[in-house]
PDB file of C-alpha atoms in Angstrom:
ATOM      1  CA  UNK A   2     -78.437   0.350-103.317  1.00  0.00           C
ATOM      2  CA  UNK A   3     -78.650   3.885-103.658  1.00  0.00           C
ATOM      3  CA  UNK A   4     -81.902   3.768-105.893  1.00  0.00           C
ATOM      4  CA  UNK A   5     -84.674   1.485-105.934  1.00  0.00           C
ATOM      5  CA  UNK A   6     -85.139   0.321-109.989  1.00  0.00           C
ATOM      6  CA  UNK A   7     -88.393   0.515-112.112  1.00  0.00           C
ATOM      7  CA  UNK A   8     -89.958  -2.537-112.982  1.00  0.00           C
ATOM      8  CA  UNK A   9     -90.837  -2.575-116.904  1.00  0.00           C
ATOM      9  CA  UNK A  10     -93.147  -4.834-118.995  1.00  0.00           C
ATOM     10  CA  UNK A  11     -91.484  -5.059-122.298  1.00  0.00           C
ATOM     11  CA  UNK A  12     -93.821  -7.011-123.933  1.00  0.00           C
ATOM     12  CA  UNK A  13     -97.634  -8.258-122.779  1.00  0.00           C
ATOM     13  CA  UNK A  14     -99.228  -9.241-126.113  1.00  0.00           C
ATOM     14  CA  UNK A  15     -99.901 -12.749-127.517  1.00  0.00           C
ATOM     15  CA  UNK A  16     -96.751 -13.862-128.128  1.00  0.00           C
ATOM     16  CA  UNK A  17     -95.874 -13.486-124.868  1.00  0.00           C
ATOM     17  CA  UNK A  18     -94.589 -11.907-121.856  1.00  0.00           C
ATOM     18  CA  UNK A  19     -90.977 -10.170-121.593  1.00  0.00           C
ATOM     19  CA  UNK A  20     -90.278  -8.159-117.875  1.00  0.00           C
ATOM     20  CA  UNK A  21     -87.392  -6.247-116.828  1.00  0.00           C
ATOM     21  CA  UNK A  22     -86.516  -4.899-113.254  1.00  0.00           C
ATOM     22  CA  UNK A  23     -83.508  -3.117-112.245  1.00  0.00           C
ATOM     23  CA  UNK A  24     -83.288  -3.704-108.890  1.00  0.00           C
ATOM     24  CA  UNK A  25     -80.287  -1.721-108.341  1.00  0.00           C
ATOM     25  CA  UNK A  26     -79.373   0.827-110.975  1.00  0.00           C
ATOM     26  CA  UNK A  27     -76.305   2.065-109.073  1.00  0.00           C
ATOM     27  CA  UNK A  28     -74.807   0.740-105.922  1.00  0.00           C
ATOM     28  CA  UNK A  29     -72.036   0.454-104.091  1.00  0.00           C
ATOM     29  CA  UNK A  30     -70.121  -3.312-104.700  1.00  0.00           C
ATOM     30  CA  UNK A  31     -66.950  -4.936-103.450  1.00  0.00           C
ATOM     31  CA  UNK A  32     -65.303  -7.914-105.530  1.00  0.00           C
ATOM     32  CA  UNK A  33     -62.461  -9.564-105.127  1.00  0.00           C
ATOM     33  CA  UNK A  34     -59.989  -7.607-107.383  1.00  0.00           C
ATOM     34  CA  UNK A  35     -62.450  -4.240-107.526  1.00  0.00           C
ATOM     35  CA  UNK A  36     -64.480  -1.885-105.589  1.00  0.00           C
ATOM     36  CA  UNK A  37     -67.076   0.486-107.296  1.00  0.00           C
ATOM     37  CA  UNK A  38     -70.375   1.102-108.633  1.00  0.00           C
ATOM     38  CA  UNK A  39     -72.629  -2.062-109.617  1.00  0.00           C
ATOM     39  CA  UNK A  40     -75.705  -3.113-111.150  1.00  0.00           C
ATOM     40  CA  UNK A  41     -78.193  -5.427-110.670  1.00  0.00           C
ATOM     41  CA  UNK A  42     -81.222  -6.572-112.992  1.00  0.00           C
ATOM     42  CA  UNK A  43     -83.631  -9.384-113.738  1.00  0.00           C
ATOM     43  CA  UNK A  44     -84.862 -10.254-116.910  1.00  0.00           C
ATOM     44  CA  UNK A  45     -88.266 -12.838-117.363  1.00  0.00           C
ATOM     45  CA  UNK A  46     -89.387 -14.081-120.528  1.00  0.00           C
ATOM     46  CA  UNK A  47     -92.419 -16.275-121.356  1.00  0.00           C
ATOM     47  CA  UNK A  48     -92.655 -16.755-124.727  1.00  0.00           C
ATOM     48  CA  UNK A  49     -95.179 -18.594-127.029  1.00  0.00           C
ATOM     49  CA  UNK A  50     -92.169 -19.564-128.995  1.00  0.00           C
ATOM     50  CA  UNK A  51     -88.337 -19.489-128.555  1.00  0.00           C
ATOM     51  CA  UNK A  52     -88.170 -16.545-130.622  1.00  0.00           C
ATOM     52  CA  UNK A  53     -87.878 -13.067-129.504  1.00  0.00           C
ATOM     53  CA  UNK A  54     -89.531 -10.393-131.431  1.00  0.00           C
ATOM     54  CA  UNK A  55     -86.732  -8.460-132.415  1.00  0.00           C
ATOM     55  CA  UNK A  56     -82.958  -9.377-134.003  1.00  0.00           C
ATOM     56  CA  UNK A  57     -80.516  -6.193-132.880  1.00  0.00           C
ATOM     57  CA  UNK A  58     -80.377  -5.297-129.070  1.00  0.00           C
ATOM     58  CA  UNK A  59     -78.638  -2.745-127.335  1.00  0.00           C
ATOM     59  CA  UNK A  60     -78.288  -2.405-123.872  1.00  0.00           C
ATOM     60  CA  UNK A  61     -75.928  -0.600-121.210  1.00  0.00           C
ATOM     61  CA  UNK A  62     -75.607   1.814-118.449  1.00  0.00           C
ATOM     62  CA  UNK A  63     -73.091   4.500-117.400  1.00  0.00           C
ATOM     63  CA  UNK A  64     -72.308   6.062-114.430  1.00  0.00           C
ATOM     64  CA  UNK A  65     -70.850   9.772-114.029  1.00  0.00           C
ATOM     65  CA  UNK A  66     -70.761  10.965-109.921  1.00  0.00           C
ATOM     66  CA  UNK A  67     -74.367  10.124-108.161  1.00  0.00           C
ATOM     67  CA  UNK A  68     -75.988  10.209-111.636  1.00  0.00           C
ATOM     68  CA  UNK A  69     -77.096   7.006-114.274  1.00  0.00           C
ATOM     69  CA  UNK A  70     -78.233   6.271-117.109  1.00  0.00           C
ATOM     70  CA  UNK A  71     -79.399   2.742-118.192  1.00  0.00           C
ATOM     71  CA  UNK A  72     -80.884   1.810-121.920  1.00  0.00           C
ATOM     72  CA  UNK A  73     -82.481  -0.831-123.987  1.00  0.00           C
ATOM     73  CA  UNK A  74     -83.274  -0.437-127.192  1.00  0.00           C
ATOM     74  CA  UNK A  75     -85.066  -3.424-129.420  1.00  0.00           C
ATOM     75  CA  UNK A  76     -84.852  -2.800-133.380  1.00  0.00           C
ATOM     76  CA  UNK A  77     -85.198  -5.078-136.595  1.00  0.00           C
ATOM     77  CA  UNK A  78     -88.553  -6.384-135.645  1.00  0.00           C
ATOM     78  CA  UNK A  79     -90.325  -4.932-132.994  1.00  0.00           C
ATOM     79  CA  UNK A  80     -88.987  -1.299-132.623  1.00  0.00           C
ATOM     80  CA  UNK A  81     -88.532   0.013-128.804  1.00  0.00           C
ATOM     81  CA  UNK A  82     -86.525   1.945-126.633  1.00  0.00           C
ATOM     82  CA  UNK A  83     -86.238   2.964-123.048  1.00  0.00           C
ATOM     83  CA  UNK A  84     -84.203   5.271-120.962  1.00  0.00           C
ATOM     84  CA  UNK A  85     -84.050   5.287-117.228  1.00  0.00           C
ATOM     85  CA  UNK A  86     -82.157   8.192-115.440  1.00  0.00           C
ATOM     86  CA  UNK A  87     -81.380   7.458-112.003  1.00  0.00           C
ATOM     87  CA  UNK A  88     -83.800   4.388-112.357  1.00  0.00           C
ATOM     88  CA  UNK A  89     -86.690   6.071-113.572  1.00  0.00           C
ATOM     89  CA  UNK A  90     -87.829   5.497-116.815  1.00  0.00           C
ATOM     90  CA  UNK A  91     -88.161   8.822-118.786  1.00  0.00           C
ATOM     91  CA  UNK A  92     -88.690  10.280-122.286  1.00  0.00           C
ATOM     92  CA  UNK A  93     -85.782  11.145-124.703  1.00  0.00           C
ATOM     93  CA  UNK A  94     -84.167   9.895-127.924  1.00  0.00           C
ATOM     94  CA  UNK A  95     -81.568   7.394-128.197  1.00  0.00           C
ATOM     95  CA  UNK A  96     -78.945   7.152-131.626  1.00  0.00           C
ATOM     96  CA  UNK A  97     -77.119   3.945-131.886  1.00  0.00           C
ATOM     97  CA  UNK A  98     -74.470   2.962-133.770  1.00  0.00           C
ATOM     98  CA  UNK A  99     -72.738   0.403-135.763  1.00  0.00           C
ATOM     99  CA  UNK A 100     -69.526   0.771-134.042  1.00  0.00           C
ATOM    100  CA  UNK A 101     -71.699   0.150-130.423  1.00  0.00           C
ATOM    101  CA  UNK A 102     -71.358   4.262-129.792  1.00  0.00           C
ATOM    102  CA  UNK A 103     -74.864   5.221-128.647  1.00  0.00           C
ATOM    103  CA  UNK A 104     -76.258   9.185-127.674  1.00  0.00           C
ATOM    104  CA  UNK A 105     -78.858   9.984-125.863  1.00  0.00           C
ATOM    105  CA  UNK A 106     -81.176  12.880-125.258  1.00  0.00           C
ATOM    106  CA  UNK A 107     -83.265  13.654-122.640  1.00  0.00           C
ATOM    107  CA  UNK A 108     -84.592  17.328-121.984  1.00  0.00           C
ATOM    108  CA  UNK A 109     -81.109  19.363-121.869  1.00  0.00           C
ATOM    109  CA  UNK A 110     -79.141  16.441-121.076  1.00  0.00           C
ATOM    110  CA  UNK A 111     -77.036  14.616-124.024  1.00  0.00           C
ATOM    111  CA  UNK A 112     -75.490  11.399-122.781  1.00  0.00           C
ATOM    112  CA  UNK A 113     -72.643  10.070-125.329  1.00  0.00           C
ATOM    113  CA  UNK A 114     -71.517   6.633-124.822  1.00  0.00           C
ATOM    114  CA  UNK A 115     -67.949   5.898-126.703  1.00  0.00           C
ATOM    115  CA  UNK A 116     -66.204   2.436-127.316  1.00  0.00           C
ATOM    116  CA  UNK A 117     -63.216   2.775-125.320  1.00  0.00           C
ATOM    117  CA  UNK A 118     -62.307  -1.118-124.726  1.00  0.00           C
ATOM    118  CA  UNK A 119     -63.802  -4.741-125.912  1.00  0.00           C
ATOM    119  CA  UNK A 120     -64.805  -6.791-123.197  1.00  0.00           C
ATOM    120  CA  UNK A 121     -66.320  -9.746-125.713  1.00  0.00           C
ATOM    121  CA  UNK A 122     -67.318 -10.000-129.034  1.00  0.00           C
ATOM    122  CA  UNK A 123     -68.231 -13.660-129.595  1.00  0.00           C
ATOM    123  CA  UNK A 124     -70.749 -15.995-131.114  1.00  0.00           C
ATOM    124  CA  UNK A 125     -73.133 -16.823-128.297  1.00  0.00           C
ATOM    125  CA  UNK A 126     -74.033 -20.255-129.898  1.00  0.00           C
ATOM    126  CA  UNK A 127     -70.518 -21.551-129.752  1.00  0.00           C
ATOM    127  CA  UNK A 128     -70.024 -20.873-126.097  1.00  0.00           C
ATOM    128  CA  UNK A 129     -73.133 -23.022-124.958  1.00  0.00           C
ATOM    129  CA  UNK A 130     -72.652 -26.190-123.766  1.00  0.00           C
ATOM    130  CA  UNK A 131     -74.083 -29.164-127.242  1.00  0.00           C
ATOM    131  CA  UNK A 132     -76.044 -30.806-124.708  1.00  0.00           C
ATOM    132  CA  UNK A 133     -78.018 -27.124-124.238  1.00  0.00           C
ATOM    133  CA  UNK A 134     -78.509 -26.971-127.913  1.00  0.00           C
ATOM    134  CA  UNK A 135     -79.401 -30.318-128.233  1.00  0.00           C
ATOM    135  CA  UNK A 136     -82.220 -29.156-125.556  1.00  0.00           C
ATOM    136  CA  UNK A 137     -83.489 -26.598-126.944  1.00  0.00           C
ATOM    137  CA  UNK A 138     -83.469 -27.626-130.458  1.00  0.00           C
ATOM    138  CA  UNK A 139     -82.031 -24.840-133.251  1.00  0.00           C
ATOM    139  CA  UNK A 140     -80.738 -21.596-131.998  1.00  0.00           C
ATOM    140  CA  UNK A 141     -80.487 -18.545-134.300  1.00  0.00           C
ATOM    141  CA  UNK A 142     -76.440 -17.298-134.744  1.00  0.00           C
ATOM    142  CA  UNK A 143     -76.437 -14.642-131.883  1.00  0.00           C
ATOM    143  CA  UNK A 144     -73.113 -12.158-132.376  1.00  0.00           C
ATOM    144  CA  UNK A 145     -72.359 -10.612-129.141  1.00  0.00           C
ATOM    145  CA  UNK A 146     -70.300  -7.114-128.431  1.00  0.00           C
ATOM    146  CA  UNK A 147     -69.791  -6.225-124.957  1.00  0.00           C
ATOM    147  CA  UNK A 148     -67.366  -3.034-124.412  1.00  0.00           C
ATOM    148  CA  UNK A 149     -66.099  -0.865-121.809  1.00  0.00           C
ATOM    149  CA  UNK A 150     -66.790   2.596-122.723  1.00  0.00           C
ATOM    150  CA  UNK A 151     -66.234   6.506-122.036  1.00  0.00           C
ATOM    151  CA  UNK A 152     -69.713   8.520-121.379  1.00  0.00           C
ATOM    152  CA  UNK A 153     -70.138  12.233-121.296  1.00  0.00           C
ATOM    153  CA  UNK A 154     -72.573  14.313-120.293  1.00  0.00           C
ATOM    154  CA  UNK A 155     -72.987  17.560-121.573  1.00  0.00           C
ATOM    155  CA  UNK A 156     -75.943  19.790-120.503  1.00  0.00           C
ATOM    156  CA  UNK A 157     -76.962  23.357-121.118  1.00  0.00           C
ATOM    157  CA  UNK A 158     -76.526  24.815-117.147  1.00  0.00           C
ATOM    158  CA  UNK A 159     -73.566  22.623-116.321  1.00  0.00           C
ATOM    159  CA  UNK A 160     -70.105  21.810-116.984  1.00  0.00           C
ATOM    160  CA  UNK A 161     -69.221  18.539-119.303  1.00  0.00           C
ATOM    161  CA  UNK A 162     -68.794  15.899-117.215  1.00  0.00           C
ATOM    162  CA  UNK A 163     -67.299  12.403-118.201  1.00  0.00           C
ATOM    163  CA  UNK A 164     -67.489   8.684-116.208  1.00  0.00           C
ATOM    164  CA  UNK A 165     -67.924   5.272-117.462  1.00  0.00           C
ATOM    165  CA  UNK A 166     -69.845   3.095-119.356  1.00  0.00           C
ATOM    166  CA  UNK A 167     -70.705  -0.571-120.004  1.00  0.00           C
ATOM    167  CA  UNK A 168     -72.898  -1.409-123.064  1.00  0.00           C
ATOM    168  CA  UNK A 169     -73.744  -4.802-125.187  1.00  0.00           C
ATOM    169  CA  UNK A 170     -74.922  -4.985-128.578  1.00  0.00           C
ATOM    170  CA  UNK A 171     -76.484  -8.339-130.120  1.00  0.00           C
ATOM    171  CA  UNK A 172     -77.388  -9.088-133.374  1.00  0.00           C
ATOM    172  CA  UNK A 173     -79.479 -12.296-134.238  1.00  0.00           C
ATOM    173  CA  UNK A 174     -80.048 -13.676-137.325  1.00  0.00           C
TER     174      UNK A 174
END
């Protein structure tokens, strides 16, 4: 990888624990049909109970030259969002919307994230396996919209520039 990731605690309160770690926010990958930019993460959750505490999630990350940026943003429930440029978490505003478009705003920078193609949009609960389910009891209707997307950077000192995006938007009921 090109950059080591920032490990985040989401959550650390009663109901549970909820970490994230990028451990590669952008590095170079080879697969069998492509060669590019990757990403790799880890998510850990320890909850008192199979809920989470929060029913709309965004997340994504684009890519434009040597530069990333990477979100997550919890809402409808517990409220929380975090940016990490180049795999450093850092302070800015972040506007998402219905149609999975997202901007964000850190210092002089204004990252805009736009649909370009779906990748999924699916209701998680079908997909699973019924002997999962039947596991793990009843699962709350989880709506899934994963897209392939256009991102732009604009910034006061430098020329617009453009790459690519991947974000995911998931709505629980």
């Amino acid at each position: 990888p090109e950059q080591t990731g920032t490990p985040l605690t989401l959550l650390h309160d009663a109901s549970g624990i909820i970490r994230w770690t990028c451990h590669a926010p952008k590095s170079a990958c080879q697969g069998s049909q492509r060669t590019g930019q990757g990403y790799v993460e880890e998510i850990s959750i320890d909850l008192a109970r199979a809920r989470l505490p929060f029913k709309a999630l965004w997340w994504g990350r684009a890519h434009i030259g040597h530069e990333s940026l990477t979100w997550i943003r919890w809402a409808e429930g517990l409220e929380q969002t975090w940016l990490l440029r180049n795999g450093s978490l850092v302070a800015g505003s972040f506007d998402a919307k219905d149609d999975g478009a997202i901007c964000a705003t850190i210092g002089e920078e204004t990252w805009t994230v736009t649909e370009k193609r779906t990748l999924r949009h699916r209701d998680v609960k079908k997909q699973l396996p019924s002997w999962l389910i039947a596991l793990t009891g009843t699962l709350p209707l989880a709506r899934e919209h994963k897209f392939l997307g256009e991102v732009t950077l604009q910034t006061t000192t430098q020329p617009t520039a453009t790459g690519l995006a991947i974000g995911e938007m998931v709505q629980w009921e």
